[in-house]
PDB file of C-alpha atoms and ligand atoms in Angstrom:
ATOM      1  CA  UNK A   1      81.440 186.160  57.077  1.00 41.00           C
ATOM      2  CA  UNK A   2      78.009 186.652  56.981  1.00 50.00           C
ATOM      3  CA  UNK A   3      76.045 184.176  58.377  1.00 53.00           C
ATOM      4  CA  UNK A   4      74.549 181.186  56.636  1.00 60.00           C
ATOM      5  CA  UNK A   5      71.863 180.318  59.461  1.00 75.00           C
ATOM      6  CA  UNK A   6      67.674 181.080  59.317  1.00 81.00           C
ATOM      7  CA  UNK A   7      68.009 184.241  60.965  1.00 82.00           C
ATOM      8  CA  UNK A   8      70.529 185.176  57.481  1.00 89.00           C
ATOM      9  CA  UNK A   9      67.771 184.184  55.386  1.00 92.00           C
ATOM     10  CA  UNK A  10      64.926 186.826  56.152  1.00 92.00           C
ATOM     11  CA  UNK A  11      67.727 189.822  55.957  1.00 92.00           C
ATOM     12  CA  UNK A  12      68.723 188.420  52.639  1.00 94.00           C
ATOM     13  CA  UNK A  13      65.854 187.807  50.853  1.00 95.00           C
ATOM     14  CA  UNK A  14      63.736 191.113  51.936  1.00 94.00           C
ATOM     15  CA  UNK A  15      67.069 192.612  50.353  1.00 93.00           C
ATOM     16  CA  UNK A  16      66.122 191.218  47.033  1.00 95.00           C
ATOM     17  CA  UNK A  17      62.718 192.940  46.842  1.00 93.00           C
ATOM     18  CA  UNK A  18      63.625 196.322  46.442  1.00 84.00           C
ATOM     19  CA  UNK A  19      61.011 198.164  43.942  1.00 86.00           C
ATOM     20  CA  UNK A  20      58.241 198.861  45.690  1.00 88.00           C
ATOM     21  CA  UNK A  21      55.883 198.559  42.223  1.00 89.00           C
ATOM     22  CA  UNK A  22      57.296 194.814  41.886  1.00 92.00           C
ATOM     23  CA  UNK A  23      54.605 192.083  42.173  1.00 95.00           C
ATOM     24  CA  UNK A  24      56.366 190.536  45.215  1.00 97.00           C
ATOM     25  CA  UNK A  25      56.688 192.737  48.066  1.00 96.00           C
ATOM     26  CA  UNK A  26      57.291 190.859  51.330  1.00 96.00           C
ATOM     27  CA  UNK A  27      59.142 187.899  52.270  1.00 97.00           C
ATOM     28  CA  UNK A  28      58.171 185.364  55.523  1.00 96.00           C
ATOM     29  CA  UNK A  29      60.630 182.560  56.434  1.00 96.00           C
ATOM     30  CA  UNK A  30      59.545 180.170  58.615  1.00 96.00           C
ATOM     31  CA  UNK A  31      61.565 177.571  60.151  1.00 95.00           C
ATOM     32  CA  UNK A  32      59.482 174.684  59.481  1.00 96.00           C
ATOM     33  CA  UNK A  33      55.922 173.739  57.985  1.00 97.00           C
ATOM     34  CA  UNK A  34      54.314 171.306  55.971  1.00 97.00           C
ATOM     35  CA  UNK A  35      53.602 172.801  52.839  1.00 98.00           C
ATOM     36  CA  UNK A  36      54.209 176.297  51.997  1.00 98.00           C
ATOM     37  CA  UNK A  37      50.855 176.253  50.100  1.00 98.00           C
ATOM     38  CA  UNK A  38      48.897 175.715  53.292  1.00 97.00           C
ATOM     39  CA  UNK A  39      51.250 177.917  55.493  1.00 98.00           C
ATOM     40  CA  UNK A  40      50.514 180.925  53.375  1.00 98.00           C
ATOM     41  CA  UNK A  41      46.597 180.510  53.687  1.00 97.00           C
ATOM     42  CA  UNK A  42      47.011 179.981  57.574  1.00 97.00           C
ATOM     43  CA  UNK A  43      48.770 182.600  57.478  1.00 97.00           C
ATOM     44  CA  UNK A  44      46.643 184.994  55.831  1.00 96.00           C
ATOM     45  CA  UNK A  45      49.003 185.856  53.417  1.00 97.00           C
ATOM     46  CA  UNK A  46      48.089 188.156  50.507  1.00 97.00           C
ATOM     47  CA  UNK A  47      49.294 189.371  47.088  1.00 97.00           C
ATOM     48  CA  UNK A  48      52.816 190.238  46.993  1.00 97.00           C
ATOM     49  CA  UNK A  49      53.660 188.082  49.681  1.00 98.00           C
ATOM     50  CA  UNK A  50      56.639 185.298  49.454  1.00 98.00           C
ATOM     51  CA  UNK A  51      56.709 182.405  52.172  1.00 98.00           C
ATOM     52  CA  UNK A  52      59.954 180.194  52.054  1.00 98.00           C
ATOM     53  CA  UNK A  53      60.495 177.374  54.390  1.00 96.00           C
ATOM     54  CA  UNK A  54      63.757 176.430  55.770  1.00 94.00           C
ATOM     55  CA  UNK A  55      62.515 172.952  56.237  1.00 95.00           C
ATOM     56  CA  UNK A  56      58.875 171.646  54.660  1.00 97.00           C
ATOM     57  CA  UNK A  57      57.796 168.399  55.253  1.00 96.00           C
ATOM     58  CA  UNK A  58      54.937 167.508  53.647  1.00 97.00           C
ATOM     59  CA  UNK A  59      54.866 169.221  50.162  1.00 97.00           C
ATOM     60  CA  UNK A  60      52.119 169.017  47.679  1.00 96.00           C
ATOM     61  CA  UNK A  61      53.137 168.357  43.709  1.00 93.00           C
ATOM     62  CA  UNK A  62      50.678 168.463  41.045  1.00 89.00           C
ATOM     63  CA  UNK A  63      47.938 166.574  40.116  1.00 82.00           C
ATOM     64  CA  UNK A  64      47.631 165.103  43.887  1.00 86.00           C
ATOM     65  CA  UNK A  65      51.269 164.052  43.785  1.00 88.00           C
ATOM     66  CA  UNK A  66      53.460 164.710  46.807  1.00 92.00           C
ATOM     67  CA  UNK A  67      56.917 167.064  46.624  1.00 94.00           C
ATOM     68  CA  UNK A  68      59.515 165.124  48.493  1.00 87.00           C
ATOM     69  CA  UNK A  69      60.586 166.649  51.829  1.00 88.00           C
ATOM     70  CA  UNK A  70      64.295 167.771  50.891  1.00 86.00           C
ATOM     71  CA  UNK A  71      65.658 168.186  54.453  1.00 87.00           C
ATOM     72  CA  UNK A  72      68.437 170.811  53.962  1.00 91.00           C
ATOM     73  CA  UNK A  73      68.799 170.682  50.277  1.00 96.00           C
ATOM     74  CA  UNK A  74      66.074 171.887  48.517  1.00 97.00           C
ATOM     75  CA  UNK A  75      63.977 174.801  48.589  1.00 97.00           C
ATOM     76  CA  UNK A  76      60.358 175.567  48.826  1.00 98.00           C
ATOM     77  CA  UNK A  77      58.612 178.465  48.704  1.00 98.00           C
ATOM     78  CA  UNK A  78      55.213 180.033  47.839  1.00 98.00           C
ATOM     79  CA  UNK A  79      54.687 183.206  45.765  1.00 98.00           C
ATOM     80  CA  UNK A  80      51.021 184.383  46.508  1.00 98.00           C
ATOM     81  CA  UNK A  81      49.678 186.900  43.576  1.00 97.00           C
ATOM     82  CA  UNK A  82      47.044 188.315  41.922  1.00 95.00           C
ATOM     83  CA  UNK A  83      44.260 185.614  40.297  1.00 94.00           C
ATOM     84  CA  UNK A  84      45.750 185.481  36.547  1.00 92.00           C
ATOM     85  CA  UNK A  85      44.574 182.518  34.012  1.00 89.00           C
ATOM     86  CA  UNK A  86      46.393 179.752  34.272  1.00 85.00           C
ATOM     87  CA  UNK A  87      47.367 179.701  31.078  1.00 84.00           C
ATOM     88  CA  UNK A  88      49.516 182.485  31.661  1.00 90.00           C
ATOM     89  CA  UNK A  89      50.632 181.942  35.417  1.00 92.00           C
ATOM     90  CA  UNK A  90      52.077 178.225  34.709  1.00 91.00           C
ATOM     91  CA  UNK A  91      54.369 179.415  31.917  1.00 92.00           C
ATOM     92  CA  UNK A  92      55.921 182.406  33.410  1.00 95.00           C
ATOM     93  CA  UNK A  93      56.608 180.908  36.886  1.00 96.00           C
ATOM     94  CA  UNK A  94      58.321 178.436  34.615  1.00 96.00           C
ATOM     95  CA  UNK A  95      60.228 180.631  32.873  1.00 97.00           C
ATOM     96  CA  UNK A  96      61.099 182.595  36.245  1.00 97.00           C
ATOM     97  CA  UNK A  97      62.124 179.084  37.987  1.00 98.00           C
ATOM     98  CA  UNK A  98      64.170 178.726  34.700  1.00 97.00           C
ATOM     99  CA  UNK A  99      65.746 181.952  34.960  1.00 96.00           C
ATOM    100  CA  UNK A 100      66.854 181.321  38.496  1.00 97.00           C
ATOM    101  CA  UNK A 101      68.615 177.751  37.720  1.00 97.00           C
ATOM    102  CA  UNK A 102      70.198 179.535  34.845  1.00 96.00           C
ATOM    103  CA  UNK A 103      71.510 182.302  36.701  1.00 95.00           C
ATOM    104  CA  UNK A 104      72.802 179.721  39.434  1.00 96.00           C
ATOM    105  CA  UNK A 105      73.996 177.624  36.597  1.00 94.00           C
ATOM    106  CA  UNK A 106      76.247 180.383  35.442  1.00 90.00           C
ATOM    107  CA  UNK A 107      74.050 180.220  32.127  1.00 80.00           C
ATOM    108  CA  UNK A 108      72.285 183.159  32.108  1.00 66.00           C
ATOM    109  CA  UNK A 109      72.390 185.180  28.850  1.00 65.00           C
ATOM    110  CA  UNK A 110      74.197 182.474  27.299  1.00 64.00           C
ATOM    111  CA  UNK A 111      72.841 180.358  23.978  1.00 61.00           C
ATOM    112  CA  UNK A 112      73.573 176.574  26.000  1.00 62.00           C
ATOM    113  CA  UNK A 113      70.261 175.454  26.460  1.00 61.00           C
ATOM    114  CA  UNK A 114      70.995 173.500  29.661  1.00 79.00           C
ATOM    115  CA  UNK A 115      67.763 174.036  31.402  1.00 94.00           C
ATOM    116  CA  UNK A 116      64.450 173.593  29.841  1.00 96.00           C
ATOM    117  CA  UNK A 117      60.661 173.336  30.580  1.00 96.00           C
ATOM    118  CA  UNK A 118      58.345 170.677  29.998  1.00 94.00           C
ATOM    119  CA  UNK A 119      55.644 171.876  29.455  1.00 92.00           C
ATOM    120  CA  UNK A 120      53.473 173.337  31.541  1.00 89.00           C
ATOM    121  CA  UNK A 121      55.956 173.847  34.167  1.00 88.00           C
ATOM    122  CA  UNK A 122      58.490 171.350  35.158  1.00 93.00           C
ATOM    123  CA  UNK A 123      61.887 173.064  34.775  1.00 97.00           C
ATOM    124  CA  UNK A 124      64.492 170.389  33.502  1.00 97.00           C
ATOM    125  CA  UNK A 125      67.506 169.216  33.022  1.00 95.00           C
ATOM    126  CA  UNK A 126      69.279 166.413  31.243  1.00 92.00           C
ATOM    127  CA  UNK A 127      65.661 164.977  30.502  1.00 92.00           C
ATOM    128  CA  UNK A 128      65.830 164.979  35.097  1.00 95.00           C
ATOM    129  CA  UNK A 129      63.850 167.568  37.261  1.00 96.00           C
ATOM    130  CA  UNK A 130      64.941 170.349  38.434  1.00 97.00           C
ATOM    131  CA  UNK A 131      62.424 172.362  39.621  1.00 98.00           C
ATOM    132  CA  UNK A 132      58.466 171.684  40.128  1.00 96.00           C
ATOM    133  CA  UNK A 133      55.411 174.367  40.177  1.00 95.00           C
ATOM    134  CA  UNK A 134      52.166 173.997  41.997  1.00 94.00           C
ATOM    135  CA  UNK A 135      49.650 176.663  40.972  1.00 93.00           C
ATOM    136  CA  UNK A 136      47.082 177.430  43.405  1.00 95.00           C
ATOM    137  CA  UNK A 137      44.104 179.608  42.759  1.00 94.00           C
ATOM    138  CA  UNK A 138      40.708 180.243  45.136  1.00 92.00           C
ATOM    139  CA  UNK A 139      39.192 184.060  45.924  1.00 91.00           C
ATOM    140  CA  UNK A 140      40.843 186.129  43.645  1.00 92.00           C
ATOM    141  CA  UNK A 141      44.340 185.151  44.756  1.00 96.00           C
ATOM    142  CA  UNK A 142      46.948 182.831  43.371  1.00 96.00           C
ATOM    143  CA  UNK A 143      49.160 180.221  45.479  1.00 97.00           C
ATOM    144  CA  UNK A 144      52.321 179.320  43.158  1.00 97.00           C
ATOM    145  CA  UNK A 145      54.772 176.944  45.114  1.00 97.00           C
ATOM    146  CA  UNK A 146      58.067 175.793  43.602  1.00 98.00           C
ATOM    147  CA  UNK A 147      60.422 173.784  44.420  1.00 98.00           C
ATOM    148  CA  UNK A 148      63.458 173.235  43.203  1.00 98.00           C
ATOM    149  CA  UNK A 149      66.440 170.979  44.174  1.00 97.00           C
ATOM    150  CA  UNK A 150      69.329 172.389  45.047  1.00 97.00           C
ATOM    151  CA  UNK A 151      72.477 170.576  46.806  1.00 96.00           C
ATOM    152  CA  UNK A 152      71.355 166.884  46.632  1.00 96.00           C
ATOM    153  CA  UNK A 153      73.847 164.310  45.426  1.00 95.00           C
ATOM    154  CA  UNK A 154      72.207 160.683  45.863  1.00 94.00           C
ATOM    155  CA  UNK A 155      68.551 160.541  45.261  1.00 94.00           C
ATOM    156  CA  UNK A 156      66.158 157.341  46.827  1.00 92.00           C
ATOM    157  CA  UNK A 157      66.070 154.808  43.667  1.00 93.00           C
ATOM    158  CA  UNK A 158      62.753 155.880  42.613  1.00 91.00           C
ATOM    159  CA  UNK A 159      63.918 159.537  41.755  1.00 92.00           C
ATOM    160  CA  UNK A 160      67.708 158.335  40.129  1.00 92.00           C
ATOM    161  CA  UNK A 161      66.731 158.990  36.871  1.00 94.00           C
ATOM    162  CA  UNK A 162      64.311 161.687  37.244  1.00 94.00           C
ATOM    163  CA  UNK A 163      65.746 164.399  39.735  1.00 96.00           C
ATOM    164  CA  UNK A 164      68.555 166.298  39.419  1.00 97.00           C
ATOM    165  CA  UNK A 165      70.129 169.092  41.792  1.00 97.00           C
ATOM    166  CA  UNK A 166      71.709 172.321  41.067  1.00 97.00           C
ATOM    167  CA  UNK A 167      74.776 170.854  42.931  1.00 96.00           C
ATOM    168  CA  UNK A 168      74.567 167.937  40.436  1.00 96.00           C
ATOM    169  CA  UNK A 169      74.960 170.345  37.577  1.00 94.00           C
ATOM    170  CA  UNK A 170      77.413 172.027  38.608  1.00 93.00           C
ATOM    171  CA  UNK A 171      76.550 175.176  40.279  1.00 94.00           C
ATOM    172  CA  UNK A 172      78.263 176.373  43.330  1.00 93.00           C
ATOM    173  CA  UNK A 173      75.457 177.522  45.628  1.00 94.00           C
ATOM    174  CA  UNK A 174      73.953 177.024  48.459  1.00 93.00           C
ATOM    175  CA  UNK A 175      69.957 177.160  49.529  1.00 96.00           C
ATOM    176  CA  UNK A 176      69.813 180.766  50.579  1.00 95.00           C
ATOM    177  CA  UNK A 177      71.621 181.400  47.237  1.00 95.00           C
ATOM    178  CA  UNK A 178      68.897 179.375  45.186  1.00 97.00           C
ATOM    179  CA  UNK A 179      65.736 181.290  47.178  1.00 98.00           C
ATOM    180  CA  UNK A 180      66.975 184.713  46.129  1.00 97.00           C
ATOM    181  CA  UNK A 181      67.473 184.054  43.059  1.00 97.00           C
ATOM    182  CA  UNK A 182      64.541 182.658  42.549  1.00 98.00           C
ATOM    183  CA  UNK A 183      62.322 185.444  44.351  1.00 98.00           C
ATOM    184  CA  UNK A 184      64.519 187.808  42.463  1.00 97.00           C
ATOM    185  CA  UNK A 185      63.534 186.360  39.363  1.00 97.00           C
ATOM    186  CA  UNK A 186      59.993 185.489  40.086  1.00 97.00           C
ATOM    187  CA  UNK A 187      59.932 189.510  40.410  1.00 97.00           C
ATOM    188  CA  UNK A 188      60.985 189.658  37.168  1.00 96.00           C
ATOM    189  CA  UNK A 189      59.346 186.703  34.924  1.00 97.00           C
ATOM    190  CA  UNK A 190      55.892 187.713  36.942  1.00 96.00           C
ATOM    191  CA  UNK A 191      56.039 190.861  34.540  1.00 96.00           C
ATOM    192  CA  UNK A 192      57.276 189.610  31.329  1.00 96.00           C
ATOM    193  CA  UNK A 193      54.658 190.646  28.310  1.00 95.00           C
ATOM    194  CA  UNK A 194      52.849 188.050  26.888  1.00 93.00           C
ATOM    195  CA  UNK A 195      54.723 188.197  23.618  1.00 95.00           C
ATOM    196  CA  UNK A 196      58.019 187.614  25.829  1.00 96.00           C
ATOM    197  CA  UNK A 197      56.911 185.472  28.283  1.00 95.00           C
ATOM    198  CA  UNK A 198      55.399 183.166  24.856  1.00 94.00           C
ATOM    199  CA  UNK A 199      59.329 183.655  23.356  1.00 95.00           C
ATOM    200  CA  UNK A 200      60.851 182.633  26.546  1.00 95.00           C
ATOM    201  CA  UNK A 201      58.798 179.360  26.996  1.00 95.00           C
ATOM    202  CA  UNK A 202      59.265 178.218  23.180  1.00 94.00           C
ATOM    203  CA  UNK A 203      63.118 179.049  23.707  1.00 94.00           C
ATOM    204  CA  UNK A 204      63.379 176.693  26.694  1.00 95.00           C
ATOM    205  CA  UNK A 205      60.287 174.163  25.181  1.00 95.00           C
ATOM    206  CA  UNK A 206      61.585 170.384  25.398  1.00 95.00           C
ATOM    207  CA  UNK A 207      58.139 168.547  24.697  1.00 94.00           C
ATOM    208  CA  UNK A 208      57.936 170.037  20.964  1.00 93.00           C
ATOM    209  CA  UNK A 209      59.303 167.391  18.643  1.00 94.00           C
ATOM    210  CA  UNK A 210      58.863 164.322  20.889  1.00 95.00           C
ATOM    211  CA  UNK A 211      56.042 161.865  21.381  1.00 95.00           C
ATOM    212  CA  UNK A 212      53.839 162.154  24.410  1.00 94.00           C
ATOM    213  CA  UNK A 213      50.286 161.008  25.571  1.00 95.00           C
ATOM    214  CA  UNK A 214      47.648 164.163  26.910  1.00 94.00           C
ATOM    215  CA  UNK A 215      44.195 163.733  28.130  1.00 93.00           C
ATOM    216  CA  UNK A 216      42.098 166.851  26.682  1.00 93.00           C
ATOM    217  CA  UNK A 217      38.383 167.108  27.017  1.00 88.00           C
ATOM    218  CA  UNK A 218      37.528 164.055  28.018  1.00 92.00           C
ATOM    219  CA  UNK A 219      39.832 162.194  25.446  1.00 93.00           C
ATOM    220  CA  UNK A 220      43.525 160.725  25.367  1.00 94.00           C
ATOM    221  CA  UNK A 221      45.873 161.646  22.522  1.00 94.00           C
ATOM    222  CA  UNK A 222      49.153 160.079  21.890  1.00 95.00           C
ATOM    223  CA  UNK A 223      51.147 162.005  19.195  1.00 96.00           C
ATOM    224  CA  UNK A 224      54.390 164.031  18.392  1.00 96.00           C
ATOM    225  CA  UNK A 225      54.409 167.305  19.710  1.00 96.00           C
ATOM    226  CA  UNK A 226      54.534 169.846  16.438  1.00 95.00           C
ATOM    227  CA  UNK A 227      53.598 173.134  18.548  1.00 92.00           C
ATOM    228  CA  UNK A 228      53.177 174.568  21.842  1.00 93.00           C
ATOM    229  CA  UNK A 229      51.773 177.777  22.866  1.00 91.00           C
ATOM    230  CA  UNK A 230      52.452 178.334  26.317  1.00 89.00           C
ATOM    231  CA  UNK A 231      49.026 180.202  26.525  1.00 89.00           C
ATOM    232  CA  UNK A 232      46.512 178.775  23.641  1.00 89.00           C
ATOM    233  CA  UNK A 233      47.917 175.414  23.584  1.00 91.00           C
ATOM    234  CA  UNK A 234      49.352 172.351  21.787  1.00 94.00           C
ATOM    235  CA  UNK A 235      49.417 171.308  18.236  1.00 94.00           C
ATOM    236  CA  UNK A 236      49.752 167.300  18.091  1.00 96.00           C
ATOM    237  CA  UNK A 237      50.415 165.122  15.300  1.00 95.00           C
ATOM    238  CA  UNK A 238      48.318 162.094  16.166  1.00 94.00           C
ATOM    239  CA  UNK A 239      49.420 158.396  15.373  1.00 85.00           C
ATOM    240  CA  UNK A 240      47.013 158.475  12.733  1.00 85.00           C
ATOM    241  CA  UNK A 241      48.659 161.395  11.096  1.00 84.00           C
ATOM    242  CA  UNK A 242      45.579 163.827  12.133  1.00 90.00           C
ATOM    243  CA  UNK A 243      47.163 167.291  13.188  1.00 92.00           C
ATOM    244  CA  UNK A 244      44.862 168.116  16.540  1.00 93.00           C
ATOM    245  CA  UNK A 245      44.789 171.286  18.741  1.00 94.00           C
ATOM    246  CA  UNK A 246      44.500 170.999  22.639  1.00 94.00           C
ATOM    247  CA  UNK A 247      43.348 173.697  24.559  1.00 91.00           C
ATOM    248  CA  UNK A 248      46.180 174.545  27.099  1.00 86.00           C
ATOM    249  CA  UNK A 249      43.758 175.534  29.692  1.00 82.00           C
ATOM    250  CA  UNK A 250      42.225 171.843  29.431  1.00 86.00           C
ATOM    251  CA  UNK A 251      45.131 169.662  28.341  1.00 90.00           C
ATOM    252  CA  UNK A 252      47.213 167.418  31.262  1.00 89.00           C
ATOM    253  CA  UNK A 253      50.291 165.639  30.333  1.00 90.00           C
ATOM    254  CA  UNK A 254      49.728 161.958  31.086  1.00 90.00           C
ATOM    255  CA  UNK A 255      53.040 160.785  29.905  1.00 83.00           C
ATOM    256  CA  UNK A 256      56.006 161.372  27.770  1.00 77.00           C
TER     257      UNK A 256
HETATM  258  C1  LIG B   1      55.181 169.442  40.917  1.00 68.68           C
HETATM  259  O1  LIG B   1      56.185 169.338  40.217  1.00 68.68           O
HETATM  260  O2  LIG B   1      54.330 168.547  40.970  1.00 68.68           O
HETATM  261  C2  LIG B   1      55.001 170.697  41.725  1.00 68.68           C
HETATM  262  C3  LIG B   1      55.818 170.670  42.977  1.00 68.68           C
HETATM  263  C4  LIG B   1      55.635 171.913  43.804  1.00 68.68           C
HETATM  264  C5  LIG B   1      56.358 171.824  45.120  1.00 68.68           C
HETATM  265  C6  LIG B   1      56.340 173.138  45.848  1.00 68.68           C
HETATM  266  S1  LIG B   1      57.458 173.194  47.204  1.00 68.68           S
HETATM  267  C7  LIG B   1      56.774 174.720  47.705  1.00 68.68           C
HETATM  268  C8  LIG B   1      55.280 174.595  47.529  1.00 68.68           C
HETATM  269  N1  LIG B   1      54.674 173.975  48.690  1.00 68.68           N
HETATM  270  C9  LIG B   1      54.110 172.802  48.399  1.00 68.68           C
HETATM  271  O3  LIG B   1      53.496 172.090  49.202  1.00 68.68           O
HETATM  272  N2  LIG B   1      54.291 172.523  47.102  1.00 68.68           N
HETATM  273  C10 LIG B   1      55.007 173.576  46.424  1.00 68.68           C
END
């Protein structure tokens, strides 16, 4: 049986990189760290590199949040690439952490739109998170960490409602399971065209249609969503029934 242990991981995820013209080239496991993000600049890791942590204890989320430390059931790992607008690198790491939970999911290629994205990156499911993306970018290089949760069954009360695991779905994998398919599609999604990559994200879009509250510019808009394009932005229907565009590159969600 093959083994299941840190030294199985390396083996198994270098195995998953195998065209040398791929963006991701080399993978590092380490057996523990505090974030990914910061390992991978101590490190001196450059494009094409892939550092996954068998344990991480002091993740960084977006917008100054903190990821959760996940013990043994989550994953975390940072993809370091090429510099790329954000615009562009949020959505297709979503769609590639999508990919993965579909493929785990047993979904993949099918029309059941279990997993989704909110935009710009969080990968849900059931209206819970199932995956998070941190993008990264100083000198020329780009840090993207993700997260995603994989064999949890209880969550702390604050997280109930919001988290969800791949476990909790119904998937029958493990952690080294969820990193390879992630890195192997990471590989992938980090390639997509950007008329694919903009299909993808609309066919896995769960903000469009619902109301939500953005801060753009210096101002806060609550509306429905009408329209989102991954890459130029959002159309909102204000409460006053104006139709407004938001700049993606300058648009946060500030609640939904
Ligand atoms: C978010 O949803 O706010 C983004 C969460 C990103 C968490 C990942 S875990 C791997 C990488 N290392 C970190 O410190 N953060 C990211």
């Amino acid at each position: 049986m093959p083994g299941t242990g840190i030294e199985a991981w390396t083996d198994r995820l270098r195995a998953v990189l195998g065209d040398p013209n791929g963006p991701l080239q080399r993978v590092i496991v380490l057996r523990e760290t505090d974030s990914t993000q910061d390992a991978a600049r101590r490190l001196g890791a450059g494009p094409g590199d892939v550092v996954v942590a068998w344990r991480q204890t002091a993740g960084r989320g977006r917008l100054g949040r903190a990821w959760a430390d996940t013990g043994d059931e989550g994953i975390a790992v940072t993809f370091v690439i090429e510099a790329a607008p954000p615009e562009r690198l949020a959505p297709a790491c979503a769609v590639g952490a999508a990919r993965a939970a579909e493929a785990l999911l047993g979904l993949a290629g099918t029309e059941q739109a279990t997993v989704g994205i909110k935009w710009p990156n969080d990968v849900v499911a059931g209206g819970r998170k199932l995956a998070g993306v941190l993008v990264e970018q100083a000198d020329g290089v780009a840090a993207v960490g993700i997260g995603m949760n994989v064999s949890q069954t209880q969550w702390p009360p604050d997280l109930t409602d919001r988290a969800v695991s791949l476990v909790q779905l119904g998937a029958r994998v493990d952690r080294i399971d969820a990193a390879a398919s992630l890195i192997g599609a990471m590989n992938e999604a980090l390639r997509l065209d950007d008329e694919r990559l903009r299909g993808e994200f609309v066919a896995r879009d769960v903000l469009a249609g619902r109301r939500a509250t953005f801060r753009s510019g210096g101002r806060t808009i609550t509306g429905t969503v009408r329209q989102i394009d991954p890459m130029l932005g959002l159309i909102v229907r204000t409460d006053r029934q104006d139709e407004v565009h938001l700049p993606a590159a300058t648009t946060t969600v500030v609640s939904d």
